[in-house]
Short mmCIF file of C-alpha atoms in Angstrom, two decimals:
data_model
loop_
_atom_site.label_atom_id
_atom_site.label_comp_id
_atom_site.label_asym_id
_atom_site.label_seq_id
_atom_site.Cartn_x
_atom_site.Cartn_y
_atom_site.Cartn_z
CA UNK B 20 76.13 97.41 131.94
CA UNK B 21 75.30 100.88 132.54
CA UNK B 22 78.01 101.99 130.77
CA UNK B 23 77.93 104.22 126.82
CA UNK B 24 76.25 101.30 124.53
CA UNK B 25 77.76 101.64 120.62
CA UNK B 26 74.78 101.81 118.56
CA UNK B 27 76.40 102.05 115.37
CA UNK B 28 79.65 102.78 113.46
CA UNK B 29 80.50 105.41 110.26
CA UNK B 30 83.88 104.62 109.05
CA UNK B 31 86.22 107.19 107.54
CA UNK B 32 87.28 106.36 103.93
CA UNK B 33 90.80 107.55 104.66
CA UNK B 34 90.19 105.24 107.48
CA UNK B 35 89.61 101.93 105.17
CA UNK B 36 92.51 102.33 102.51
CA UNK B 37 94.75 102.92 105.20
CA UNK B 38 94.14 99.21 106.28
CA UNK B 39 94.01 97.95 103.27
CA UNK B 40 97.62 99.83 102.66
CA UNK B 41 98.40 98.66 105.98
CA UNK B 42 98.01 94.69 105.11
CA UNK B 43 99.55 95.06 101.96
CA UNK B 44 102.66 96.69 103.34
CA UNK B 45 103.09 94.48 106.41
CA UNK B 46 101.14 90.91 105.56
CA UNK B 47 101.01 90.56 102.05
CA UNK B 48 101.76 87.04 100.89
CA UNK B 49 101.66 85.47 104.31
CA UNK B 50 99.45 84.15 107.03
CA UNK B 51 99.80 87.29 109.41
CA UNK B 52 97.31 89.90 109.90
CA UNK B 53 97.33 93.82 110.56
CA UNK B 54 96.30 94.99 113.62
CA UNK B 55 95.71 98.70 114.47
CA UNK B 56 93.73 101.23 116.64
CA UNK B 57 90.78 103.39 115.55
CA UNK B 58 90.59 106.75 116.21
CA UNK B 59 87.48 109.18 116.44
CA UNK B 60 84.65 110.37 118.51
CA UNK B 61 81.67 108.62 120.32
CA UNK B 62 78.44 110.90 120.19
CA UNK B 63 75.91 110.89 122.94
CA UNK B 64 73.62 108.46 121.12
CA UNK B 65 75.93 106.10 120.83
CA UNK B 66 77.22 106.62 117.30
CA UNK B 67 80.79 106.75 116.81
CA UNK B 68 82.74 108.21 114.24
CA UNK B 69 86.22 106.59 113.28
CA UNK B 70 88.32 109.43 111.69
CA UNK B 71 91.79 107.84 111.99
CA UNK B 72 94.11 105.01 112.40
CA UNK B 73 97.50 104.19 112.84
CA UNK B 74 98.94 100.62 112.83
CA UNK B 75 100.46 98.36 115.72
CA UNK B 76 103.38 96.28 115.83
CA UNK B 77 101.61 93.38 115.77
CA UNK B 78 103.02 89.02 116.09
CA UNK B 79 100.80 86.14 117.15
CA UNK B 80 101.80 82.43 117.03
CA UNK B 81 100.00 80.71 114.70
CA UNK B 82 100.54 77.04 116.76
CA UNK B 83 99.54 78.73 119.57
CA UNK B 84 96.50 81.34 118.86
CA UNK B 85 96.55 82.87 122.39
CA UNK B 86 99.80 83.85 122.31
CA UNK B 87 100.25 87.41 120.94
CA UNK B 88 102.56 90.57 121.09
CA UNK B 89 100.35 93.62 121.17
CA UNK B 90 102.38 97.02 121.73
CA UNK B 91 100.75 98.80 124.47
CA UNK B 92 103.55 101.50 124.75
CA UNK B 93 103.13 101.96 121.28
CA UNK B 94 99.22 102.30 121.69
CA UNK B 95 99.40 104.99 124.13
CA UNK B 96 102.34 106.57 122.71
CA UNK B 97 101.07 107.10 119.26
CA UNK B 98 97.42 108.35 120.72
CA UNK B 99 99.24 111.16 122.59
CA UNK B 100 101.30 112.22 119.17
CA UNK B 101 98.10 112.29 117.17
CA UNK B 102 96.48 114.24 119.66
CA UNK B 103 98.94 117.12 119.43
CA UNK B 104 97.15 117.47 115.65
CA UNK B 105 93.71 116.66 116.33
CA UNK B 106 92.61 116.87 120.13
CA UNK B 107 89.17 115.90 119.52
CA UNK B 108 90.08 112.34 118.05
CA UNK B 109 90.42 109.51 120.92
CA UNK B 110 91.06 106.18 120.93
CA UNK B 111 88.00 104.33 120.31
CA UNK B 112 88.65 100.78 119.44
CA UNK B 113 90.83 98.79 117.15
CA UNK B 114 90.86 96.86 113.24
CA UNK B 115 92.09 93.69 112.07
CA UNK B 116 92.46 92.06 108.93
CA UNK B 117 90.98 89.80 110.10
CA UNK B 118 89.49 87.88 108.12
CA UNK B 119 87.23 86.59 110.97
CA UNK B 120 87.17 86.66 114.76
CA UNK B 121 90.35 84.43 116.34
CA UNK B 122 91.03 83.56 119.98
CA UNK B 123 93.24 85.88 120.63
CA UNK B 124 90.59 88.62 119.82
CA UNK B 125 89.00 89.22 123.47
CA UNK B 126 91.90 89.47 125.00
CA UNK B 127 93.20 92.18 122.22
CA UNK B 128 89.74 93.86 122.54
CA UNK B 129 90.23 93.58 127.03
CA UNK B 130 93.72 95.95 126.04
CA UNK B 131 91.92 98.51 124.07
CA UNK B 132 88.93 98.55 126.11
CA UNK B 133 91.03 99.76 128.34
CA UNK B 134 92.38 103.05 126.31
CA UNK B 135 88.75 103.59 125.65
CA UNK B 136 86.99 106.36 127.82
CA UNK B 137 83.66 105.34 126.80
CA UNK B 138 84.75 101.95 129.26
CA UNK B 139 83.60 100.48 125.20
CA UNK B 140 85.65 99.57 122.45
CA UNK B 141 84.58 98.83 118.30
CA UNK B 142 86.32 96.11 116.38
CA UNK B 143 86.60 96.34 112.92
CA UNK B 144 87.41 94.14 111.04
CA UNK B 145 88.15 95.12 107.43
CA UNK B 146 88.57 92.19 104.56
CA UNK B 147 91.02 93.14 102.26
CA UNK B 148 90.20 90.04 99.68
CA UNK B 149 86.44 90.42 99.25
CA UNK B 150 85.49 87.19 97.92
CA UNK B 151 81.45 89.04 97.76
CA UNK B 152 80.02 91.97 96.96
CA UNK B 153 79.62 94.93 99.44
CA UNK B 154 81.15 96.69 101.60
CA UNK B 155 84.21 94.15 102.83
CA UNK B 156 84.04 95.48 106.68
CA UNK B 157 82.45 94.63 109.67
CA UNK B 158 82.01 95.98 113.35
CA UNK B 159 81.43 94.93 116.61
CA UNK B 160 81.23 95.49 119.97
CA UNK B 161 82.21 92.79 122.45
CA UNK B 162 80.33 92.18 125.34
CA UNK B 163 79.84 89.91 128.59
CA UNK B 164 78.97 86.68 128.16
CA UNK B 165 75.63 86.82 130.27
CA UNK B 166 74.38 89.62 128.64
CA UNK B 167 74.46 88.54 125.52
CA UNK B 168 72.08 86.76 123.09
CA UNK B 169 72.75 87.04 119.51
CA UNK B 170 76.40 87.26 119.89
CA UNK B 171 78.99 85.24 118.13
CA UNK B 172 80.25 83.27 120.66
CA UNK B 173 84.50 82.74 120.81
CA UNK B 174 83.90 79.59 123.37
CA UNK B 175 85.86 79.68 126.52
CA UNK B 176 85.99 83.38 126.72
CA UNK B 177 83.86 85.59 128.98
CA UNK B 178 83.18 88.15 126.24
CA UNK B 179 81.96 87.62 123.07
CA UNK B 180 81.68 90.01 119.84
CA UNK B 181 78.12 91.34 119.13
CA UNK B 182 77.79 93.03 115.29
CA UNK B 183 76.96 96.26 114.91
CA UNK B 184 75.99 98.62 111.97
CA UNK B 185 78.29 99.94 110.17
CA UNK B 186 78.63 102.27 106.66
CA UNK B 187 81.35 104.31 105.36
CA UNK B 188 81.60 108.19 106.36
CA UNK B 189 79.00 110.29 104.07
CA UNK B 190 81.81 113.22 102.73
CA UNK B 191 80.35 116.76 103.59
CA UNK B 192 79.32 118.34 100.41
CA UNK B 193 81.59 120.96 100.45
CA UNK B 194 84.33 118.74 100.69
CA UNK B 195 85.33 118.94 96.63
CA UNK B 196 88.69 117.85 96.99
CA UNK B 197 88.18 114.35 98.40
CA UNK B 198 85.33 113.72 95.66
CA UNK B 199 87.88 115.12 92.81
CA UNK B 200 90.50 113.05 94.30
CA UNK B 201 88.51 109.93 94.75
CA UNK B 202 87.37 110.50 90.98
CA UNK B 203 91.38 110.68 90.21
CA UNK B 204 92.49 107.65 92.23
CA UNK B 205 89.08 105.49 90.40
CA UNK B 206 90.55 106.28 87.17
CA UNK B 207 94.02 105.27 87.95
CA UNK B 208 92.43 102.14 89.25
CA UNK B 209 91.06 101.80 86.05
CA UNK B 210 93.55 102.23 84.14
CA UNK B 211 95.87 99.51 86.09
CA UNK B 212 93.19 97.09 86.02
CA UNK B 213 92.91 97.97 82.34
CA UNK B 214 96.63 97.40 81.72
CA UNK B 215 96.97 93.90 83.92
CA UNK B 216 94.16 92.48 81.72
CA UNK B 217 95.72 93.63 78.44
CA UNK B 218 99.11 92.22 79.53
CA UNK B 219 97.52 88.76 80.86
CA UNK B 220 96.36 87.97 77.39
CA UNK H 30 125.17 118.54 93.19
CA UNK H 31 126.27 114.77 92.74
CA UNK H 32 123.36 113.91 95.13
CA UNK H 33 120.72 111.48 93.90
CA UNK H 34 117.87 113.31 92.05
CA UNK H 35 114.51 113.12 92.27
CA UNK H 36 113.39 112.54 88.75
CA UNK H 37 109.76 111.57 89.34
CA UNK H 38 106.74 111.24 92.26
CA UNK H 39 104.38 108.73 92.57
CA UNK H 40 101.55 109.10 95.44
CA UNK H 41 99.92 106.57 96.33
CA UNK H 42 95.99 107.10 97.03
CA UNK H 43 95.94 106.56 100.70
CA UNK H 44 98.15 109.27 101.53
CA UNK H 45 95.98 112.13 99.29
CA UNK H 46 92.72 111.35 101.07
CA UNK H 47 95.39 112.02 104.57
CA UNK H 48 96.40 115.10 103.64
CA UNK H 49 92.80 116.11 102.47
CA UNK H 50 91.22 114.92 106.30
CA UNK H 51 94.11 116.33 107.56
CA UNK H 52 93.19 119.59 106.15
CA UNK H 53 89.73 119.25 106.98
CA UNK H 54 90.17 118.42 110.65
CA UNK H 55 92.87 120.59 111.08
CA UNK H 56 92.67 123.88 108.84
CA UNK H 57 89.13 124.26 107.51
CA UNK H 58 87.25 127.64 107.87
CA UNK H 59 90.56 128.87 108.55
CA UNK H 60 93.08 130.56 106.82
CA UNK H 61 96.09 128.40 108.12
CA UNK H 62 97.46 125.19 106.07
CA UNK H 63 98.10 121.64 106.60
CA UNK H 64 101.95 120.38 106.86
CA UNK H 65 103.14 117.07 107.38
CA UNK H 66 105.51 114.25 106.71
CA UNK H 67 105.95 111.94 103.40
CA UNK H 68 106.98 108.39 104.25
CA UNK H 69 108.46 106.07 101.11
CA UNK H 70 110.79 104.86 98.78
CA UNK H 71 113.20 106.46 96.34
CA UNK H 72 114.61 103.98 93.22
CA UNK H 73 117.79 103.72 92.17
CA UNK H 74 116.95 105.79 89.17
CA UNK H 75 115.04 108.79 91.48
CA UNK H 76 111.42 107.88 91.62
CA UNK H 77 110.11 108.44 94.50
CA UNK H 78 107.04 106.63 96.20
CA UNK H 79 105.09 107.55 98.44
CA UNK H 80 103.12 105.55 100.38
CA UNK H 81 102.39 107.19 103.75
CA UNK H 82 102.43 110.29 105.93
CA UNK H 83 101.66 111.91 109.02
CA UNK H 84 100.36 115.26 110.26
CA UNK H 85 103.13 117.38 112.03
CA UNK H 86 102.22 120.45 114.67
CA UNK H 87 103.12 123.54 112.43
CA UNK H 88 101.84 126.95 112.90
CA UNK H 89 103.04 130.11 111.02
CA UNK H 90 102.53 133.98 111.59
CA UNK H 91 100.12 135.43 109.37
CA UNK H 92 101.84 138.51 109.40
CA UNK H 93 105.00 137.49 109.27
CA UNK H 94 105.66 134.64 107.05
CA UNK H 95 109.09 133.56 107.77
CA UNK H 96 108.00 132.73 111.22
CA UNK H 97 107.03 129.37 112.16
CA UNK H 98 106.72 126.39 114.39
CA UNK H 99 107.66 123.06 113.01
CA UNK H 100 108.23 120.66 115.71
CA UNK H 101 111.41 119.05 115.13
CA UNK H 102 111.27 116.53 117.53
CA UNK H 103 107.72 115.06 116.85
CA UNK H 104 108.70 114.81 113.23
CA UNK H 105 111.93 112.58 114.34
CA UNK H 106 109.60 110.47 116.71
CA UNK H 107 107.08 109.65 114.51
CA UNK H 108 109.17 108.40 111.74
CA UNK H 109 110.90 106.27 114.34
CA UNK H 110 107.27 104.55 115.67
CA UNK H 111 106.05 104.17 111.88
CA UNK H 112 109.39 101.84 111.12
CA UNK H 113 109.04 99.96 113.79
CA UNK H 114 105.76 99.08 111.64
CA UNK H 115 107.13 99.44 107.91
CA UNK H 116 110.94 99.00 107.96
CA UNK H 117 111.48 100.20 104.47
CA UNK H 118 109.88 103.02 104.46
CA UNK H 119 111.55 106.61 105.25
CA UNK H 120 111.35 110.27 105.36
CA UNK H 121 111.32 111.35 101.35
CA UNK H 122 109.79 114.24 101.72
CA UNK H 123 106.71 116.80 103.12
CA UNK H 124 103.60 118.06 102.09
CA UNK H 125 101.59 121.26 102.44
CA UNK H 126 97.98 122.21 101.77
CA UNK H 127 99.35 125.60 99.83
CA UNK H 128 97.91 126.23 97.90
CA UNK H 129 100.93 128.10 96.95
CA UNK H 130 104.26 127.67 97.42
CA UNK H 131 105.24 130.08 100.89
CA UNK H 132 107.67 132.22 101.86
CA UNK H 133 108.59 129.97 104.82
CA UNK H 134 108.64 126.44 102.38
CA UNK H 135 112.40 126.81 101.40
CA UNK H 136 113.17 126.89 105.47
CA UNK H 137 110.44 124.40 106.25
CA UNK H 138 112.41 122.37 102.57
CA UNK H 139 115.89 122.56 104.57
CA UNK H 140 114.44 121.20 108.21
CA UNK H 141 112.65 118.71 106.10
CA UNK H 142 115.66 117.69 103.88
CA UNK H 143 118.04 117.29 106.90
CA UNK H 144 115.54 113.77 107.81
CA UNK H 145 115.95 112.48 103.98
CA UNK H 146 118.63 109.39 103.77
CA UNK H 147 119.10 110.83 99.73
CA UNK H 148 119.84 114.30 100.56
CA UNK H 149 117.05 115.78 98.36
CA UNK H 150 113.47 116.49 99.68
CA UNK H 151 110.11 116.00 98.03
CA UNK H 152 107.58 118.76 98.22
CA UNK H 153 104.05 117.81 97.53
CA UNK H 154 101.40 120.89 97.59
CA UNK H 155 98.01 119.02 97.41
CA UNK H 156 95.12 121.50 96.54
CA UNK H 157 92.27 120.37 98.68
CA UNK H 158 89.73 123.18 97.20
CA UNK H 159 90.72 122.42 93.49
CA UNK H 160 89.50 125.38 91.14
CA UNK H 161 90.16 123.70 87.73
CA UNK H 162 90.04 120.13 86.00
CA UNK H 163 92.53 117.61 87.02
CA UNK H 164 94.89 116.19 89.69
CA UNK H 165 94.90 118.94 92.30
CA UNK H 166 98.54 118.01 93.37
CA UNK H 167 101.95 119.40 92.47
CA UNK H 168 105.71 118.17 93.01
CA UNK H 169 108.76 119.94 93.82
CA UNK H 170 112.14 119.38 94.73
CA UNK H 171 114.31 122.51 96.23
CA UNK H 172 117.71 123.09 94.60
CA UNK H 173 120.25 125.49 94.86
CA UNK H 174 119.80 128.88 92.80
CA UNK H 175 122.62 128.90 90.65
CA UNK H 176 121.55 125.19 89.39
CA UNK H 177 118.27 126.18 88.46
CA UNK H 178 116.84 127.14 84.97
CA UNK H 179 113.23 126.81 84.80
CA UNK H 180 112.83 126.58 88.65
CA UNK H 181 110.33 128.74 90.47
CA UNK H 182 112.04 131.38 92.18
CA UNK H 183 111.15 132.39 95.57
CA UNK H 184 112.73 135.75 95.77
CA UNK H 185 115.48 136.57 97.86
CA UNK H 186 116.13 132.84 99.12
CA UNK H 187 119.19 130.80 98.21
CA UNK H 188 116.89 127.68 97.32
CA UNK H 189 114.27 127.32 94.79
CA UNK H 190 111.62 124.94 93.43
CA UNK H 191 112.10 123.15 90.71
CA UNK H 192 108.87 121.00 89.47
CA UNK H 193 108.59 117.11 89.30
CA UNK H 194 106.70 114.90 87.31
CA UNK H 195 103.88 113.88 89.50
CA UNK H 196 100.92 110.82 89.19
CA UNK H 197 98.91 108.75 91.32
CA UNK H 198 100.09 105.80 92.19
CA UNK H 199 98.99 102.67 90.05
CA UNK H 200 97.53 100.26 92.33
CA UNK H 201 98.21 96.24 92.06
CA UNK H 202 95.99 94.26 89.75
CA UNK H 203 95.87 91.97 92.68
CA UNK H 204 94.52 95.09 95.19
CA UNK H 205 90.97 94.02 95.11
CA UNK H 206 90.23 95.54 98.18
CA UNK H 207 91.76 98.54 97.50
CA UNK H 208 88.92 99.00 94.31
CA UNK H 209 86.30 97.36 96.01
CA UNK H 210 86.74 100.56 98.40
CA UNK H 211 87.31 103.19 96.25
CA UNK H 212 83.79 102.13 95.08
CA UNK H 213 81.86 102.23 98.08
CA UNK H 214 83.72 105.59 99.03
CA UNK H 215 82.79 106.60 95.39
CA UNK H 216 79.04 105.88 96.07
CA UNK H 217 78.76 107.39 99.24
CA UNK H 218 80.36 110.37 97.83
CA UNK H 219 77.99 110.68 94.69
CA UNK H 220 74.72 110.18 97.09
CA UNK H 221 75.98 112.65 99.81
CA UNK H 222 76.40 114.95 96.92
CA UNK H 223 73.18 114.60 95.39
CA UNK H 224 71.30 114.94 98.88
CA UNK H 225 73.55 118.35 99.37
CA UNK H 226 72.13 119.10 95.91
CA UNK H 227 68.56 118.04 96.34
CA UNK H 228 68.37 120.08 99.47
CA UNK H 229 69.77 122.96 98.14
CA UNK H 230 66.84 123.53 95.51
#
């Protein structure tokens, strides 16, 4: 198309347990999903780096999987407050909880395309019951219809979603207190998991 | 003061590894900290939970520590578009990345408290270069000087800190995802640290 392809994606851990949080706060025990927008930069070879995320007021019909209520005020309002802390982070695409593709996803993915400067917009979406091992997210990139060969086709829709790579955010070495804190918040983990067995018996 | 205490803090992972990128997008190489908004839940018997946060726009004189920006408004506005998300949760508090408690805190404390529904504020300094063993995090609550005992005094001010019992929150047995995570990020943190390591000899 001319336009900035997205090669691949490195995800932010911050950026992951904030969706998990997110579903569990907003969509635990029911049949909804979280939706939210990525934030981060796109380099010139394509990679993009998603630093941040905030979550979106969010409803879709379940009869009726078209039908959906996707804030944009709310999109654009919340990009302009988190870019009075961090000017370099833009919007660059959106998550869902997915836990697959639905209908109304191109047309979601048509909205945020449209904050996007790159003209391109990455989907994650981020499985927050892992029923496998590895890493429980997934990326893509949705693209015209024509153009596409390997993509996963949504049916009627012009655009479908084409994968692309994706691994979480390598932490810079000199950034001890994430490590010490991830250590920390492992061992609490632990420790719950620990407890919840002990108590199940 | 008849007001409901805050007897204990419990901080949930997700918003640690914020205030740590917060720092790091915001404040590293720099001498300046990172300030920002708690968002949770305080019981009927005072524990508090936190289970998000936000970066605010703050900016203090070097020279003179008493003077500071802390935008108000942005503070009010956020909490407002992160309900319309997650009704339950409120203002319960603030964080800094200190290290130390600051001249300007108890001033920063009283902005902070006038947002809290319980009339007490949480203050949460998270160390993001941590120097010893252990959680790099520490609680306080501000009271009034003539109520305090063991509180930390911070000279001439009419509030002081008192400390609170502070842990990581414990997550759900049923969080899956929330583990599965943590050991991904875990990975990628020991193998980025390694290659810093490796490339160092």
């Amino acid at each position: 198309s001319g336009r900035l392809p997205i090669a691949a994606a490195v995800i932010h851990p911050v950026v992951l347990l904030s969706i998990v949080d997110h579903h569990n706060r907003a969509c635990k025990n029911t049949k909804k999903r979280a939706v939210g927008i990525l934030l981060g930069t796109v380099s010139a070879r394509g990679q993009v780096d998603v630093y941040n995320s905030y979550a979106v007021p969010f409803e879709e019909d379940e009869r009726n999987p078209q039908v959906f209520f996707f804030d944009h005020d709310y999109v654009e309002h919340m990009a302009a407050m988190f870019r009075k802390v961090t000017a370099r982070e833009r919007i660059i695409g959106w998550y869902s909880t997915g836990p697959k593709i639905r209908p109304a996803d191109p047309d979601i993915d048509d909205i945020v395309r449209g904050f996007c400067a790159s003209g391109r917009s990455l989907y994650l979406i981020c499985k927050v019951e892992p029923t496998e091992l590895g890493l429980p997210t997934e990326t893509y990139v949705s693209v015209s219809d024509e153009s596409s060969v390997l993509g996963v086709s949504s049916g009627v829709r012009r655009r479908v979603f084409e994968h692309v790579p994706c691994s979480i955010g390598a932490l810079e070495a000199e950034e001890v207190g994430t490590e010490h804190l991830l250590r920390d918040v492992k061992d609490a983990a632990a420790v719950t998991t620990l407890a919840a067995d002990v108590s199940a018996k």
